[in-house]
Short mmCIF file of C-alpha atoms in Angstrom, two decimals:
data_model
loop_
_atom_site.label_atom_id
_atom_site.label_comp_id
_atom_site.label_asym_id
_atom_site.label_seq_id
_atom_site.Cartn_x
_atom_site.Cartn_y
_atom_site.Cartn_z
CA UNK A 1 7.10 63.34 13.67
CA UNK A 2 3.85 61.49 12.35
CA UNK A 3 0.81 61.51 13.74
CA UNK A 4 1.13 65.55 14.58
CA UNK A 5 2.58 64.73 17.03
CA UNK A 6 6.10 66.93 18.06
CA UNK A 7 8.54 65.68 20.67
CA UNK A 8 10.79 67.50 23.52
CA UNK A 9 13.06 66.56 26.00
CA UNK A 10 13.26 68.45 29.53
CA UNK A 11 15.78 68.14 32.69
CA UNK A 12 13.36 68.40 35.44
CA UNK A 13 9.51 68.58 35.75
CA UNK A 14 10.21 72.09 37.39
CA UNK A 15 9.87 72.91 33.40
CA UNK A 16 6.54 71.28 33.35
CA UNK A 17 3.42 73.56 35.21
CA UNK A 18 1.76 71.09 37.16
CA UNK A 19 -1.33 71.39 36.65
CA UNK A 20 -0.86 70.40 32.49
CA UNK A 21 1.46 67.07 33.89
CA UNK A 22 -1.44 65.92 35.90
CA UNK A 23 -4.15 66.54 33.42
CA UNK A 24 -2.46 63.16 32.14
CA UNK A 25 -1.50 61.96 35.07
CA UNK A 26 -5.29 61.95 36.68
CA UNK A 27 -5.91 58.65 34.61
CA UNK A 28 -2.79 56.58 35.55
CA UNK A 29 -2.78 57.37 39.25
CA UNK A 30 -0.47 59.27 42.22
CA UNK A 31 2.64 57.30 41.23
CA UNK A 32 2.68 59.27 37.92
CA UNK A 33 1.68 62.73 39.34
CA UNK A 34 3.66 65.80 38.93
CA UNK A 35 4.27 66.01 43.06
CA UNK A 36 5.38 62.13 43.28
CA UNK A 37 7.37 62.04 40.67
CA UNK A 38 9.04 65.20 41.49
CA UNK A 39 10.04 63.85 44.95
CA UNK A 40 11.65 60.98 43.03
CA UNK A 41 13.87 63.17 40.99
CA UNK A 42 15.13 64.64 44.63
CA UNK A 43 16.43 61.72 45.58
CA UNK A 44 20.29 60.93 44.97
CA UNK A 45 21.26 58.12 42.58
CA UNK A 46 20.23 58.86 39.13
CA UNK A 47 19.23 61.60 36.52
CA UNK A 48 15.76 62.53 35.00
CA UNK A 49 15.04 63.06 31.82
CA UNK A 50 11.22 63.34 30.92
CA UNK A 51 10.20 62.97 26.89
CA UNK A 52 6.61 65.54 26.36
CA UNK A 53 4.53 64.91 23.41
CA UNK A 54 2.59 68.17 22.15
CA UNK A 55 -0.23 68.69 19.65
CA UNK A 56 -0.60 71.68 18.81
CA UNK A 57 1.15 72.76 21.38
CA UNK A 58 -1.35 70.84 24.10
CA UNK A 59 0.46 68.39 26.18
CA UNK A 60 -0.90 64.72 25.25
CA UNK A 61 1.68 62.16 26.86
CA UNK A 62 5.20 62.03 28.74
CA UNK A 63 7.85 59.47 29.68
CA UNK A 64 10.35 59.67 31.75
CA UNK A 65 13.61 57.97 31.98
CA UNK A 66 16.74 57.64 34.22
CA UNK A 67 20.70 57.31 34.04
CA UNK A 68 20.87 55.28 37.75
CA UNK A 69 24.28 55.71 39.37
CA UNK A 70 22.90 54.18 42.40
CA UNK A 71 19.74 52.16 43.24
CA UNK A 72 18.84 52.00 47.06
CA UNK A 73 15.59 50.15 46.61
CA UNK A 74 16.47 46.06 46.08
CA UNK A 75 13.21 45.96 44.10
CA UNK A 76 13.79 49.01 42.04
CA UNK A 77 17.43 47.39 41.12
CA UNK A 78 17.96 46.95 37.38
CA UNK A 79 19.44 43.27 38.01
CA UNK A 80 16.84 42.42 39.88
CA UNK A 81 14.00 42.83 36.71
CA UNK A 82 16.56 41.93 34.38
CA UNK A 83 16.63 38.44 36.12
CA UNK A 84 12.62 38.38 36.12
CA UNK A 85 13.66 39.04 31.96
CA UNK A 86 16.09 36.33 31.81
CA UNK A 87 18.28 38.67 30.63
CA UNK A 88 21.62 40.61 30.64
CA UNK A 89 23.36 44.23 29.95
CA UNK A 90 23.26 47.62 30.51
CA UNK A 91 19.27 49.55 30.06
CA UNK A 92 17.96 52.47 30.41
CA UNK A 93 15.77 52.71 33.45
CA UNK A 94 12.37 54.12 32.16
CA UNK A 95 8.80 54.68 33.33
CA UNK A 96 8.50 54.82 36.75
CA UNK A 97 11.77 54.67 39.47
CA UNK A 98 8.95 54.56 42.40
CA UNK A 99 5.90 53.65 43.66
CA UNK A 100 5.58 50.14 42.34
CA UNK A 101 3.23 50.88 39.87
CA UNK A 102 3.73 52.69 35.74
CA UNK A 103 1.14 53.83 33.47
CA UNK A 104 2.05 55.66 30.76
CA UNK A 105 0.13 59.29 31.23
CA UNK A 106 -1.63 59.87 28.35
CA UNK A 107 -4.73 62.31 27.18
CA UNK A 108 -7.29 59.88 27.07
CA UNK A 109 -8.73 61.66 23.83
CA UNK A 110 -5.51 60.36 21.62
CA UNK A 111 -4.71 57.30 20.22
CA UNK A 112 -2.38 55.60 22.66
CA UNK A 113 -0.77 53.39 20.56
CA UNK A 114 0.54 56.67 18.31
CA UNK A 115 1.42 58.67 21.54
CA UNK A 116 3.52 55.40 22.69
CA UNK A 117 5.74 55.12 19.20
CA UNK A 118 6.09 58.80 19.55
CA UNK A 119 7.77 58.85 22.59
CA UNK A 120 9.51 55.25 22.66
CA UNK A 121 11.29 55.83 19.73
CA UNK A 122 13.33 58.74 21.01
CA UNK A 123 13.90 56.94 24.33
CA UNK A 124 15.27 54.45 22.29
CA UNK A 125 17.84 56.71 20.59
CA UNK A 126 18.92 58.05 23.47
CA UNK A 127 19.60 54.68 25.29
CA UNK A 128 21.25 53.45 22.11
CA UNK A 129 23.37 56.38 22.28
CA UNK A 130 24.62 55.57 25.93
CA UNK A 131 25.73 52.01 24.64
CA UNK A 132 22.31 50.27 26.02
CA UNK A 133 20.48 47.52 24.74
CA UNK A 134 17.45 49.47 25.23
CA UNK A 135 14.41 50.73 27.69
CA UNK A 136 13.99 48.64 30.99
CA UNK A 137 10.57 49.54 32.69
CA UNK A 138 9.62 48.14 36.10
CA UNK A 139 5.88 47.60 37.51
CA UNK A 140 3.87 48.15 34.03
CA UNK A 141 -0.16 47.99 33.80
CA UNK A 142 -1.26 45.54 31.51
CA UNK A 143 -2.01 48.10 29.02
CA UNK A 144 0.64 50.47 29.04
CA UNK A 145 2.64 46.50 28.70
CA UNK A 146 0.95 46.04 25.79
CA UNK A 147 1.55 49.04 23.75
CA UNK A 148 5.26 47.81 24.64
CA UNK A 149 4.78 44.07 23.63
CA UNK A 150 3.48 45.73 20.61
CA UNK A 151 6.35 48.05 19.63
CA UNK A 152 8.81 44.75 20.23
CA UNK A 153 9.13 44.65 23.84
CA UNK A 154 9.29 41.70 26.15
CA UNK A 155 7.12 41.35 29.46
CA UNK A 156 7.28 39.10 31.97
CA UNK A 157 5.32 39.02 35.16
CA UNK A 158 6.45 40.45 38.27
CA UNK A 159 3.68 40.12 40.83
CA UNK A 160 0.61 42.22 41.24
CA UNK A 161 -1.21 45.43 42.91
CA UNK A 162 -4.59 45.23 44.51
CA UNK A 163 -7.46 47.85 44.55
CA UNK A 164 -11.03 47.36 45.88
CA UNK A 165 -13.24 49.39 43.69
CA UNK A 166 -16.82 50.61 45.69
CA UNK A 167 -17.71 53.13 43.46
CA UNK A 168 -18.25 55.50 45.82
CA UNK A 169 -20.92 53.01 47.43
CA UNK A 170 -21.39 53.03 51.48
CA UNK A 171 -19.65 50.69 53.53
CA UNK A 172 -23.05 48.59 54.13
CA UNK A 173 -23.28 47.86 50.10
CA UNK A 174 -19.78 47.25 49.85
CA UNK A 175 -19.99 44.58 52.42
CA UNK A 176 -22.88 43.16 50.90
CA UNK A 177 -20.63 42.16 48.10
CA UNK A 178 -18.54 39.95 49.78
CA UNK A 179 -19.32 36.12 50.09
CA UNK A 180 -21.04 35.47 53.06
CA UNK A 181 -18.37 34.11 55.42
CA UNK A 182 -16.25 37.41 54.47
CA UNK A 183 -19.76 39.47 55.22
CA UNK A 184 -19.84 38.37 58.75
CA UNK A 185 -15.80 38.81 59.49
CA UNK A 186 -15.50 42.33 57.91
CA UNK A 187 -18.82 42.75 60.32
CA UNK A 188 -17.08 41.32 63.26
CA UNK A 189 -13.80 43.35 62.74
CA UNK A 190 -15.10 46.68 61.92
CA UNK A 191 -17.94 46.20 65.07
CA UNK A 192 -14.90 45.24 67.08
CA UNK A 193 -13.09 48.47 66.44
CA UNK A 194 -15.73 50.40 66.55
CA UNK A 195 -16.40 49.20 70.49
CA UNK A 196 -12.91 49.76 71.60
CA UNK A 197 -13.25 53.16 72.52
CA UNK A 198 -11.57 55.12 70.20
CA UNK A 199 -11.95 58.52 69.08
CA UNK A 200 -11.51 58.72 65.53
CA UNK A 201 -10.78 61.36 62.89
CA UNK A 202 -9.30 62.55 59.70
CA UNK A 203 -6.32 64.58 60.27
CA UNK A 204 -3.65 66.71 58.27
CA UNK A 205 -0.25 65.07 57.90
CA UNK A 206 1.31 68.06 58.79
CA UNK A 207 -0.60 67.95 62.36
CA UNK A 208 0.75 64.47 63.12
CA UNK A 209 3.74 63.50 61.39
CA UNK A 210 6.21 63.29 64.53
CA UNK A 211 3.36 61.37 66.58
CA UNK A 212 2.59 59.02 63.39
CA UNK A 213 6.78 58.18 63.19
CA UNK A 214 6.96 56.04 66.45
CA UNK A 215 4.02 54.05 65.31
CA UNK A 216 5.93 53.71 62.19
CA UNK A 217 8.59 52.06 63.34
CA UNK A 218 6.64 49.87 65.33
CA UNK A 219 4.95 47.95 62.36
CA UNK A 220 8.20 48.07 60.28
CA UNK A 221 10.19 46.44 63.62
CA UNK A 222 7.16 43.83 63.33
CA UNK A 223 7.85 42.44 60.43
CA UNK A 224 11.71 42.47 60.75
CA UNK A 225 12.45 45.76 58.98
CA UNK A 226 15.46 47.66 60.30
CA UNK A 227 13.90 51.46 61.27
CA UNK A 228 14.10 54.23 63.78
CA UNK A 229 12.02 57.15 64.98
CA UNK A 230 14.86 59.90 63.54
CA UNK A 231 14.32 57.81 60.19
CA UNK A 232 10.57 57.98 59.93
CA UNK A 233 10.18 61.50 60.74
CA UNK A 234 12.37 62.38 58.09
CA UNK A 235 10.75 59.66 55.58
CA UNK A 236 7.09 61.55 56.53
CA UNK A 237 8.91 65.04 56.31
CA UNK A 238 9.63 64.41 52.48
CA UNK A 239 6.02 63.24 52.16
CA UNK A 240 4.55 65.91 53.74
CA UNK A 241 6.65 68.83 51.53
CA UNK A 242 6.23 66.56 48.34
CA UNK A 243 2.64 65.27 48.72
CA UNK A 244 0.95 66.96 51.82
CA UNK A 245 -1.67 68.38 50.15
CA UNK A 246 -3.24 65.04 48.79
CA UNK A 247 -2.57 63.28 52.17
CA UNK A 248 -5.47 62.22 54.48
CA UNK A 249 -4.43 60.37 57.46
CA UNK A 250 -6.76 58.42 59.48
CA UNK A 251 -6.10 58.22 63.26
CA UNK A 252 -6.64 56.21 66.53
CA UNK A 253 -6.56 58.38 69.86
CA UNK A 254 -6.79 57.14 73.16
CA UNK A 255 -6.94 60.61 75.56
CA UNK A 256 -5.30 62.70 73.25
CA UNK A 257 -2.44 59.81 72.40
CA UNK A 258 -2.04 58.47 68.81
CA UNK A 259 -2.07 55.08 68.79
CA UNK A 260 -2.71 53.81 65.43
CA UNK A 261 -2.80 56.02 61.47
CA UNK A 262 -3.13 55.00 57.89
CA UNK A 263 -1.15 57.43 55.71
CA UNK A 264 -3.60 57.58 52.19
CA UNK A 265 -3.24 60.50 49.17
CA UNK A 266 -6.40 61.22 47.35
CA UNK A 267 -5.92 61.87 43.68
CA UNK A 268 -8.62 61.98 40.87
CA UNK A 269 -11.24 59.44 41.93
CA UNK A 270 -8.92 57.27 44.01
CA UNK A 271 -7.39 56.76 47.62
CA UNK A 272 -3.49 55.57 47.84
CA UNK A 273 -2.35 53.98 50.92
CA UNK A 274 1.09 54.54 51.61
CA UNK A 275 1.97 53.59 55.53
CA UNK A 276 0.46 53.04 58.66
CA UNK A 277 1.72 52.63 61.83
CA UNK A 278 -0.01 51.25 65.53
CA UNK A 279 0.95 50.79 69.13
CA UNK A 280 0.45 47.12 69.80
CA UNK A 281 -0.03 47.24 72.72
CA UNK A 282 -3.13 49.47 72.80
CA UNK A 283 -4.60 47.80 69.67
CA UNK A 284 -3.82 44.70 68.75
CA UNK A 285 -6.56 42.98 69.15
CA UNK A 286 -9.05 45.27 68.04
CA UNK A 287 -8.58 44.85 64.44
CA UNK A 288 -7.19 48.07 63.79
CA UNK A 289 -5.19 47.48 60.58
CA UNK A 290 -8.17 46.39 58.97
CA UNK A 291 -10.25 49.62 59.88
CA UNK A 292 -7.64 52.29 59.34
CA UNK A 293 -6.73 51.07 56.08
CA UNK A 294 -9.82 49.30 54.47
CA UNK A 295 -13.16 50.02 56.60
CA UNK A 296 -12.80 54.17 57.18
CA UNK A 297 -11.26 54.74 53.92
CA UNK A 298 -14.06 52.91 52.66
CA UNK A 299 -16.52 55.13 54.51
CA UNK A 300 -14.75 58.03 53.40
CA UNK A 301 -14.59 57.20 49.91
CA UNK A 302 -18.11 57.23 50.12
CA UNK A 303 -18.62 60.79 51.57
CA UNK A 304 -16.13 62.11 49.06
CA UNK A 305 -17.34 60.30 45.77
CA UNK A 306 -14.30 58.42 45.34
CA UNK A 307 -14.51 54.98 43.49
CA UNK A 308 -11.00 52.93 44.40
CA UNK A 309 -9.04 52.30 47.50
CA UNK A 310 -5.91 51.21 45.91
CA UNK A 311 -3.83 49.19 48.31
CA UNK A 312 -0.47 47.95 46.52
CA UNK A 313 1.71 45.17 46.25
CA UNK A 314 2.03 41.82 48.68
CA UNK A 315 -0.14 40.53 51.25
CA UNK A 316 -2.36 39.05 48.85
CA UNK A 317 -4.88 36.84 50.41
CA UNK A 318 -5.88 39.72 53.00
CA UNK A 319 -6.73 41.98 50.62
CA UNK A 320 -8.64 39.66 48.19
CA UNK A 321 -10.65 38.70 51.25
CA UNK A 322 -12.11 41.70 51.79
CA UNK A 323 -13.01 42.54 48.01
CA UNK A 324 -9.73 43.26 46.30
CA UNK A 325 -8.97 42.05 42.45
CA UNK A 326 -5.25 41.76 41.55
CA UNK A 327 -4.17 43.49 38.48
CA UNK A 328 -0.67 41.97 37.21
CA UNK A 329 2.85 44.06 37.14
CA UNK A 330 5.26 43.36 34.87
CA UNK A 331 8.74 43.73 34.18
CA UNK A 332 9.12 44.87 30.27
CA UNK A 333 12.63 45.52 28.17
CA UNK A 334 11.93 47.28 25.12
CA UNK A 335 15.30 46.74 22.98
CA UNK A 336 16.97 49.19 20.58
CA UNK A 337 16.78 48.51 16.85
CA UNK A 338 20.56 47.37 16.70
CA UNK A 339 19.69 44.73 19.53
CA UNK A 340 17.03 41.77 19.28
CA UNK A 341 13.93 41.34 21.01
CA UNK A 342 14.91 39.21 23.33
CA UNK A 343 13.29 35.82 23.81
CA UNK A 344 11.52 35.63 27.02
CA UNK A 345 9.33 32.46 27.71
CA UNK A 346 5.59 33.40 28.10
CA UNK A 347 4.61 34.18 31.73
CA UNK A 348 2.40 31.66 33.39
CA UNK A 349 -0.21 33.26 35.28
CA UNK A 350 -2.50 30.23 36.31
CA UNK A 351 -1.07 29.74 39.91
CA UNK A 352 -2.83 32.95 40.29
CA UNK A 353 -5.80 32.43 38.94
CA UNK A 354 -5.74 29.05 41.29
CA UNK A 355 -5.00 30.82 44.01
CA UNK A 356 -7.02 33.85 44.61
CA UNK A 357 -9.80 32.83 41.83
CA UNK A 358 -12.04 34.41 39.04
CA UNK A 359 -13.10 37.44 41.42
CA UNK A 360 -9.47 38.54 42.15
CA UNK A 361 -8.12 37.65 38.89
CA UNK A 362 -9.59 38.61 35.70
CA UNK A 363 -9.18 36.99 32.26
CA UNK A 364 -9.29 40.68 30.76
CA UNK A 365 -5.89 41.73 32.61
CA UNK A 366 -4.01 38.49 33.13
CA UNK A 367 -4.46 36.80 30.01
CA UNK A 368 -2.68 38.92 27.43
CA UNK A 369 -0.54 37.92 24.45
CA UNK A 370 2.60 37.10 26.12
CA UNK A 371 1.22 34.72 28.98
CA UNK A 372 0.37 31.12 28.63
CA UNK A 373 -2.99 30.42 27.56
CA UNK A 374 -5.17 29.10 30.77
CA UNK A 375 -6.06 25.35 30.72
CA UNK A 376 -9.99 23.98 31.51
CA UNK A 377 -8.76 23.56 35.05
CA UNK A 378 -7.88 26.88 35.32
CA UNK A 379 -10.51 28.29 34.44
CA UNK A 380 -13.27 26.31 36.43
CA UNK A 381 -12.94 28.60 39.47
CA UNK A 382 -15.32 31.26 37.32
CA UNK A 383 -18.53 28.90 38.56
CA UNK A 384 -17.63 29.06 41.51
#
């Protein structure tokens, strides 16, 4: 193997010691962790295969990859990124099967690029093997994308996450960054919430999970989502035995009642939300979405010394109002060597940029080989 580098399959991340998977892991996030991604080889519908490079015997990258037999998740679906791709056949699902979101883990200390060949080209075999036309990966970071693009793969843009990066700063200089309109809302909707009478509080997911479900199903019902209180206490069940130990929830209590939570994990320097739920009734118009999932993780992210409230996919233009940037996902097929690269027409990205503007979407992440260069018009929002 060049580069020193020696390569090893594994069955299950039960053969990996947790604590040397997240050592990479820290770096590319929650969705790559040794507890997440163990939940996601629990679930029914396909088999896990994980690829560990070693130096020396010192665990320096991983990739896992998936024989699907069944894909519940419409957005996970194979056909679904192959028609982002413009393309056809069978692939190899690889990278990440949840969360939305795939970073290659990686020690920071080693070349990527080497790490990347080292495991890709193994992956490759295998899928080759199977009669594939090669690696599929869903949701990819710009950079882990281009390694890919760089080994041969094609990328095309899916959509986006969104993360508001403080720093660890207090809520006061976080605000101050805003424009001044924003200021003055974010002002108005935290004071709001504040006033309503609420006690407060950080609380264990494993104190609240069957109170949190109800409110769960409320916000899902909302927004035309089929769910049910049986369904959401199982759904926060598997959180709490895969996750519970990096899960912070933030809750709403009228008298004793919960009446609204925001579900977040803190890992390495970040906070993940993951769900939130609110009785309507007792809240709606006191801007509690915005304060359980933005303002007091915020605040706590201060107290902690946390610098990023990541926040996910969709919803766009209510994040990026309160001080989110966009960072692009894309959809990447990395063929075998008896298949072509396919021929994928460059994403354009400029709608984007037009949209949500120079703040929310940088040049650095959205402009990278395999995207259409941005025209004069684009690029005016920057003086703005």
């Amino acid at each position: 193997m060049p580069h020193g580098l020696e390569v090893a399959a594994v069955s299950s991340l039960r053969d990996v010691p947790a604590a040397e998977w997240d050592a990479l892991a820290a770096t590319s996030g929650i969705y790559t962790s040794h507890a997440w991604m163990s939940s996601v080889e629990a679930e029914p519908g396909a088999q896990a295969e994980y690829l560990l490079a070693r130096r020396q015997g010192r665990l320096v990258g991983a990739l896992p990859h998936y024989q699907v037999d069944l894909e519940y998740n419409a957005y996970y679906a194979t056909p679904r990124h192959l028609d982002i791709l413009g393309l056809d056949g069978t692939w190899t699902v690889t990278g990440a099967r949840r969360g939305y979101r795939f970073e290659l883990p990686c020690d920071g200390t080693e070349d990527a690029a080497a790490v990347a060949e080292a495991l890709v080209t193994p992956a490759l075999e295998m899928a080759e093997a199977r009669g594939d036309r090669g690696c599929l990966f869903p949701f990819v970071t710009t950079p882990t994308a281009k390694l890919l693009w760089e080994r041969g793969a094609a990328v095309a843009l899916d959509g986006a996450e969104s993360s508001i990066v403080t720093g660890s700063a207090p809520f006061e200089t976080y605000r101050s960054t805003l424009p001044r309109k924003r200021r003055n809302a974010v002002q108005h909707e935290f004071s709001t919430f504040l006033n309503a009478g609420y006690d407060l509080a950080t609380e264990r997911l494993e104190d609240c999970y069957e109170e949190a479900a109800p409110l769960l199903v409320e916000l899902q019902l909302k927004y035309g989502h089929e769910a049910n209180t049986d369904g959401m206490v199982q759904y926060l069940t598997g959180q709490l035995e895969a996750l519970g130990r990096y899960a912070i929830v933030f809750t709403a209590r009228i008298a004793g009642r919960l009446v609204a939570f925001s579900l977040m994990y803190q890992f390495g320097d970040a906070l993940y939300a993951r769900a939130a739920g609110f009785d309507y009734t007792r809240t709606e118009k006191a801007f509690a979405y915005y304060a359980l999932c933005y303002y007091l993780p915020i605040e706590h992210m201060h107290r902690q010394g946390l610098r990023e409230l990541h926040l996910g996919m969709e919803t766009y233009k209510a994040k990026v109002a309160r001080g989110a940037v966009l960072s692009p996902l894309w959809s990447v097929a990395l063929p075998c060597k008896s298949s072509a690269r396919p021929n994928v027409k460059p994403s354009d990205t400029s709608a984007w940029r037009l949209e949500y503007g120079a703040r929310a979407v940088t040049e650095e992440l959205w402009q990278p080989p395999w995207a259409v260069p941005w025209t004069a018009d684009t690029r005016i929002e920057e003086t703005l």
